[in-house]
C-alpha cells in the first residue's frame, strides 16, 4: 500500500514570500493532519481534517497559515507571508478515522527554510 | 493541558547494551500511548503502541508498558544495534473529535560498535 506522499521535499524562500505544501494521504483515510516540527522539538499539530471538514485548527496561526482539503482527499497548506520562525519540517499524516487507537501514518515531510 | 516528558538526549550506547528511554505523561482521561521513531532522513514511523493501562506494546525487540499508576511509558530494548540509531518520540492521543498526537521533544539514540 502506498504511503502518505508530500511535496516538495525541500523549499527555501525569503521572509515575506509565500509557499505551499501538498499532501496526498493513504487511500481511504478519512482523517488528515498537518504537523509542524521545529528543529529539536516534537511535532506540533497545526490542523486536523475529518474528510473535508476542519476538526481542530486551534494552533494554526490563521493570520498567515491556511489549509484546505477539497473533496476530502488531497490537502494543501499555505504560508503567506512567511516569517523566519516558520523554518521547520511540515509533516502530513493520515489515519482511517479519529479513534485514539487508529495509527497515524506520516509522510516524509517538507523541510522549509526561511531566509 | 496534555503533555509528554521524555528524558533528554543524546543517549550513547555500545552495541548490545540495554536501552531505557523514560517517558511520562500528563493527561485527563485515558489516552493511548505511542512510541514513534525517526531514522536519519526519514519520516516518523510508528514503533509500538498501547491503548489501555497495563498493556504492553512491542515491536522489533522494543517494548513499553502502559503504567497508569506512574503515568509512564518507558521504552526498553535488551540489546541495541547500530541500526537502532535514531530519534525516538513518545506521544499520547486522546479519543474524540480532536484526537491529535501530543509529542515529547524526542530522544536521540546513538549506538556505536
mmCIF file of C-alpha atoms in Angstrom:
data_model
loop_
_atom_site.group_PDB
_atom_site.id
_atom_site.type_symbol
_atom_site.label_atom_id
_atom_site.label_comp_id
_atom_site.label_asym_id
_atom_site.label_seq_id
_atom_site.Cartn_x
_atom_site.Cartn_y
_atom_site.Cartn_z
ATOM 1 C CA UNK A 1 0.000 0.000 0.000
ATOM 2 C CA UNK A 2 1.288 3.444 -0.905
ATOM 3 C CA UNK A 3 2.184 5.708 1.994
ATOM 4 C CA UNK A 4 1.494 9.374 2.603
ATOM 5 C CA UNK A 5 3.022 11.464 -0.154
ATOM 6 C CA UNK A 6 4.250 15.027 0.292
ATOM 7 C CA UNK A 7 5.826 17.579 -1.998
ATOM 8 C CA UNK A 8 8.097 19.363 -2.286
ATOM 9 C CA UNK A 9 10.653 17.696 -0.009
ATOM 10 C CA UNK A 10 12.652 20.879 0.436
ATOM 11 C CA UNK A 11 11.876 24.553 -0.015
ATOM 12 C CA UNK A 12 13.948 27.663 0.571
ATOM 13 C CA UNK A 13 12.263 31.060 0.481
ATOM 14 C CA UNK A 14 12.876 34.554 1.747
ATOM 15 C CA UNK A 15 10.801 36.071 4.518
ATOM 16 C CA UNK A 16 7.543 37.666 3.429
ATOM 17 C CA UNK A 17 7.285 35.302 0.461
ATOM 18 C CA UNK A 18 4.514 32.739 0.194
ATOM 19 C CA UNK A 19 4.820 28.959 -0.020
ATOM 20 C CA UNK A 20 2.504 25.979 -0.412
ATOM 21 C CA UNK A 21 2.863 22.331 0.524
ATOM 22 C CA UNK A 22 0.900 19.413 -0.851
ATOM 23 C CA UNK A 23 -0.140 16.149 0.784
ATOM 24 C CA UNK A 24 -1.795 13.021 -0.585
ATOM 25 C CA UNK A 25 -2.929 10.706 2.233
ATOM 26 C CA UNK A 26 -3.242 6.943 2.170
ATOM 27 C CA UNK A 27 -6.251 5.902 0.127
ATOM 28 C CA UNK A 28 -9.387 5.589 2.212
ATOM 29 C CA UNK A 29 -8.074 7.544 5.185
ATOM 30 C CA UNK A 30 -10.716 9.991 6.375
ATOM 31 C CA UNK A 31 -8.571 11.937 8.818
ATOM 32 C CA UNK A 32 -5.652 14.125 7.739
ATOM 33 C CA UNK A 33 -3.258 16.069 9.937
ATOM 34 C CA UNK A 34 -0.634 18.752 9.375
ATOM 35 C CA UNK A 35 2.125 18.996 11.996
ATOM 36 C CA UNK A 36 4.967 21.477 12.354
ATOM 37 C CA UNK A 37 8.278 20.122 13.656
ATOM 38 C CA UNK A 38 10.794 22.763 14.654
ATOM 39 C CA UNK A 39 14.387 21.550 14.970
ATOM 40 C CA UNK A 40 14.957 19.866 18.337
ATOM 41 C CA UNK A 41 11.265 19.676 19.192
ATOM 42 C CA UNK A 42 8.471 17.186 18.786
ATOM 43 C CA UNK A 43 5.855 17.710 16.101
ATOM 44 C CA UNK A 44 3.004 20.065 16.957
ATOM 45 C CA UNK A 45 -0.438 19.773 15.374
ATOM 46 C CA UNK A 46 -1.429 22.685 13.156
ATOM 47 C CA UNK A 47 -4.715 21.438 11.743
ATOM 48 C CA UNK A 48 -6.821 18.272 11.576
ATOM 49 C CA UNK A 49 -9.376 17.436 8.881
ATOM 50 C CA UNK A 50 -12.101 14.827 9.004
ATOM 51 C CA UNK A 51 -12.935 14.257 5.339
ATOM 52 C CA UNK A 52 -13.079 17.837 4.040
ATOM 53 C CA UNK A 53 -14.124 19.490 7.302
ATOM 54 C CA UNK A 54 -11.827 21.105 9.865
ATOM 55 C CA UNK A 55 -11.923 19.392 13.262
ATOM 56 C CA UNK A 56 -9.125 21.209 15.093
ATOM 57 C CA UNK A 57 -7.191 24.283 13.987
ATOM 58 C CA UNK A 58 -6.645 25.794 17.404
ATOM 59 C CA UNK A 59 -2.854 26.011 16.965
ATOM 60 C CA UNK A 60 -2.843 27.247 13.386
ATOM 61 C CA UNK A 61 -1.589 30.860 13.076
ATOM 62 C CA UNK A 62 -4.551 31.903 10.989
ATOM 63 C CA UNK A 63 -3.177 35.328 10.137
ATOM 64 C CA UNK A 64 -0.586 33.693 7.886
ATOM 65 C CA UNK A 65 -1.351 29.964 7.606
ATOM 66 C CA UNK A 66 -4.226 28.420 5.697
ATOM 67 C CA UNK A 67 -5.100 24.872 4.728
ATOM 68 C CA UNK A 68 -7.752 23.139 2.703
ATOM 69 C CA UNK A 69 -8.761 19.616 1.847
ATOM 70 C CA UNK A 70 -11.001 19.822 -1.166
ATOM 71 C CA UNK A 71 -13.017 16.674 -1.925
ATOM 72 C CA UNK A 72 -11.720 15.079 1.269
ATOM 73 C CA UNK A 73 -8.554 13.646 -0.284
ATOM 74 C CA UNK A 74 -5.501 15.802 -1.067
ATOM 75 C CA UNK A 75 -4.623 18.745 1.098
ATOM 76 C CA UNK A 76 -2.563 21.910 0.748
ATOM 77 C CA UNK A 77 -1.008 24.022 3.481
ATOM 78 C CA UNK A 78 -0.067 27.605 2.650
ATOM 79 C CA UNK A 79 2.009 30.211 4.445
ATOM 80 C CA UNK A 80 1.663 33.849 3.421
ATOM 81 C CA UNK A 81 3.729 35.796 4.303
ATOM 82 C CA UNK A 82 6.453 33.583 5.757
ATOM 83 C CA UNK A 83 8.485 34.555 8.803
ATOM 84 C CA UNK A 84 11.907 33.365 9.910
ATOM 85 C CA UNK A 85 10.327 31.358 12.735
ATOM 86 C CA UNK A 86 8.350 29.290 10.224
ATOM 87 C CA UNK A 87 11.535 27.389 9.346
ATOM 88 C CA UNK A 88 10.631 23.814 10.219
ATOM 89 C CA UNK A 89 9.653 20.450 8.796
ATOM 90 C CA UNK A 90 5.970 20.249 7.887
ATOM 91 C CA UNK A 91 4.601 16.764 8.311
ATOM 92 C CA UNK A 92 1.401 15.405 6.889
ATOM 93 C CA UNK A 93 -0.210 12.352 8.478
ATOM 94 C CA UNK A 94 -3.378 10.376 7.879
ATOM 95 C CA UNK A 95 -5.438 7.786 9.705
ATOM 96 C CA UNK A 96 -8.532 5.729 8.943
ATOM 97 C CA UNK A 97 -10.589 7.697 11.427
ATOM 98 C CA UNK A 98 -10.169 9.758 14.584
ATOM 99 C CA UNK A 99 -10.317 6.973 17.153
ATOM 100 C CA UNK A 100 -7.465 7.160 19.617
ATOM 101 C CA UNK A 101 -6.466 3.622 18.682
ATOM 102 C CA UNK A 102 -6.049 4.393 14.989
ATOM 103 C CA UNK A 103 -2.488 4.571 13.776
ATOM 104 C CA UNK A 104 -1.381 7.842 12.223
ATOM 105 C CA UNK A 105 0.895 7.323 9.226
ATOM 106 C CA UNK A 106 3.342 10.109 8.456
ATOM 107 C CA UNK A 107 4.735 11.347 5.198
ATOM 108 C CA UNK A 108 8.434 12.186 4.719
ATOM 109 C CA UNK A 109 7.832 15.873 5.407
ATOM 110 C CA UNK A 110 8.711 19.133 3.688
ATOM 111 C CA UNK A 111 11.711 20.949 5.096
ATOM 112 C CA UNK A 112 11.147 24.716 4.869
ATOM 113 C CA UNK A 113 13.961 27.210 5.304
ATOM 114 C CA UNK A 114 13.011 30.878 5.536
ATOM 115 C CA UNK A 115 15.922 33.289 4.983
ATOM 116 C CA UNK B 1 -3.196 20.667 29.135
ATOM 117 C CA UNK B 2 -1.866 17.337 27.972
ATOM 118 C CA UNK B 3 1.898 16.914 27.878
ATOM 119 C CA UNK B 4 4.643 14.328 27.430
ATOM 120 C CA UNK B 5 8.058 14.494 29.059
ATOM 121 C CA UNK B 6 10.992 12.480 27.751
ATOM 122 C CA UNK B 7 14.500 12.083 29.038
ATOM 123 C CA UNK B 8 16.921 14.362 27.301
ATOM 124 C CA UNK B 9 19.457 13.005 24.901
ATOM 125 C CA UNK B 10 21.590 12.208 23.268
ATOM 126 C CA UNK B 11 21.869 8.699 24.634
ATOM 127 C CA UNK B 12 25.055 6.959 23.524
ATOM 128 C CA UNK B 13 25.342 3.187 23.935
ATOM 129 C CA UNK B 14 27.598 0.436 22.723
ATOM 130 C CA UNK B 15 26.102 -2.268 20.560
ATOM 131 C CA UNK B 16 24.321 -4.991 22.576
ATOM 132 C CA UNK B 17 23.798 -2.673 25.565
ATOM 133 C CA UNK B 18 20.433 -2.396 27.339
ATOM 134 C CA UNK B 19 18.316 0.614 26.444
ATOM 135 C CA UNK B 20 15.808 2.533 28.511
ATOM 136 C CA UNK B 21 14.260 5.819 27.395
ATOM 137 C CA UNK B 22 11.994 7.308 30.033
ATOM 138 C CA UNK B 23 8.635 8.828 29.165
ATOM 139 C CA UNK B 24 5.994 10.239 31.498
ATOM 140 C CA UNK B 25 2.736 11.921 30.596
ATOM 141 C CA UNK B 26 0.091 14.251 31.954
ATOM 142 C CA UNK B 27 -3.418 13.886 30.603
ATOM 143 C CA UNK B 28 -7.011 13.721 31.679
ATOM 144 C CA UNK B 29 -8.951 10.590 30.887
ATOM 145 C CA UNK B 30 -7.412 7.514 29.331
ATOM 146 C CA UNK B 31 -5.095 8.290 26.447
ATOM 147 C CA UNK B 32 -3.451 5.839 24.107
ATOM 148 C CA UNK B 33 0.345 5.927 24.221
ATOM 149 C CA UNK B 34 2.784 5.606 21.360
ATOM 150 C CA UNK B 35 6.464 5.448 20.530
ATOM 151 C CA UNK B 36 7.463 6.777 17.131
ATOM 152 C CA UNK B 37 10.944 6.525 15.608
ATOM 153 C CA UNK B 38 12.580 8.855 13.110
ATOM 154 C CA UNK B 39 15.598 7.426 11.298
ATOM 155 C CA UNK B 40 18.027 9.892 9.699
ATOM 156 C CA UNK B 41 16.495 11.464 6.600
ATOM 157 C CA UNK B 42 13.184 9.642 7.011
ATOM 158 C CA UNK B 43 9.707 10.401 8.290
ATOM 159 C CA UNK B 44 8.157 9.334 11.580
ATOM 160 C CA UNK B 45 7.284 5.659 11.864
ATOM 161 C CA UNK B 46 5.114 4.045 14.499
ATOM 162 C CA UNK B 47 7.270 1.736 16.616
ATOM 163 C CA UNK B 48 4.708 0.470 19.117
ATOM 164 C CA UNK B 49 1.569 1.480 20.970
ATOM 165 C CA UNK B 50 -0.583 0.647 23.975
ATOM 166 C CA UNK B 51 -4.216 1.643 24.294
ATOM 167 C CA UNK B 52 -5.032 0.902 27.931
ATOM 168 C CA UNK B 53 -3.426 0.521 31.328
ATOM 169 C CA UNK B 54 -1.089 -2.470 31.784
ATOM 170 C CA UNK B 55 -0.961 -3.109 28.031
ATOM 171 C CA UNK B 56 2.489 -3.876 26.681
ATOM 172 C CA UNK B 57 3.385 -2.738 23.203
ATOM 173 C CA UNK B 58 6.246 -4.478 21.414
ATOM 174 C CA UNK B 59 7.952 -4.419 18.033
ATOM 175 C CA UNK B 60 11.441 -5.147 16.655
ATOM 176 C CA UNK B 61 12.703 -6.114 20.117
ATOM 177 C CA UNK B 62 11.472 -2.877 21.692
ATOM 178 C CA UNK B 63 8.781 -2.893 24.340
ATOM 179 C CA UNK B 64 6.940 -0.464 26.596
ATOM 180 C CA UNK B 65 4.282 -0.983 29.265
ATOM 181 C CA UNK B 66 1.443 1.483 29.922
ATOM 182 C CA UNK B 67 1.682 2.243 33.659
ATOM 183 C CA UNK B 68 -1.276 4.317 34.755
ATOM 184 C CA UNK B 69 -0.197 4.456 38.402
ATOM 185 C CA UNK B 70 3.096 6.146 37.489
ATOM 186 C CA UNK B 71 1.805 7.784 34.268
ATOM 187 C CA UNK B 72 4.757 6.307 32.415
ATOM 188 C CA UNK B 73 5.508 4.500 29.165
ATOM 189 C CA UNK B 74 9.239 3.795 29.221
ATOM 190 C CA UNK B 75 10.833 2.310 26.102
ATOM 191 C CA UNK B 76 13.208 -0.639 26.561
ATOM 192 C CA UNK B 77 15.308 -2.941 24.418
ATOM 193 C CA UNK B 78 17.528 -5.690 25.696
ATOM 194 C CA UNK B 79 20.290 -5.438 23.106
ATOM 195 C CA UNK B 80 20.595 -2.430 20.806
ATOM 196 C CA UNK B 81 22.142 -2.470 17.351
ATOM 197 C CA UNK B 82 23.848 0.250 15.348
ATOM 198 C CA UNK B 83 20.782 0.274 13.090
ATOM 199 C CA UNK B 84 18.656 1.437 16.059
ATOM 200 C CA UNK B 85 20.375 4.838 15.964
ATOM 201 C CA UNK B 86 17.530 7.311 15.517
ATOM 202 C CA UNK B 87 15.357 9.839 17.342
ATOM 203 C CA UNK B 88 12.593 8.326 19.463
ATOM 204 C CA UNK B 89 9.399 10.221 20.262
ATOM 205 C CA UNK B 90 6.888 9.350 22.946
ATOM 206 C CA UNK B 91 3.346 10.553 22.278
ATOM 207 C CA UNK B 92 -0.180 10.377 23.604
ATOM 208 C CA UNK B 93 -3.523 10.565 21.892
ATOM 209 C CA UNK B 94 -6.967 11.003 23.360
ATOM 210 C CA UNK B 95 -10.198 9.911 21.795
ATOM 211 C CA UNK B 96 -12.714 12.369 20.480
ATOM 212 C CA UNK B 97 -13.005 14.722 17.570
ATOM 213 C CA UNK B 98 -9.703 16.415 18.317
ATOM 214 C CA UNK B 99 -7.607 13.292 18.546
ATOM 215 C CA UNK B 100 -4.252 14.865 17.849
ATOM 216 C CA UNK B 101 -0.958 13.326 18.889
ATOM 217 C CA UNK B 102 0.874 15.222 21.617
ATOM 218 C CA UNK B 103 4.592 14.510 21.328
ATOM 219 C CA UNK B 104 7.528 14.732 23.648
ATOM 220 C CA UNK B 105 10.660 16.538 22.483
ATOM 221 C CA UNK B 106 12.366 13.359 21.298
ATOM 222 C CA UNK B 107 15.439 11.458 22.464
ATOM 223 C CA UNK B 108 18.336 10.877 20.118
ATOM 224 C CA UNK B 109 19.944 7.432 20.415
ATOM 225 C CA UNK B 110 23.420 6.817 19.049
ATOM 226 C CA UNK B 111 24.680 3.234 19.074
ATOM 227 C CA UNK B 112 28.366 2.600 18.439
ATOM 228 C CA UNK B 113 30.333 -0.565 17.672
#
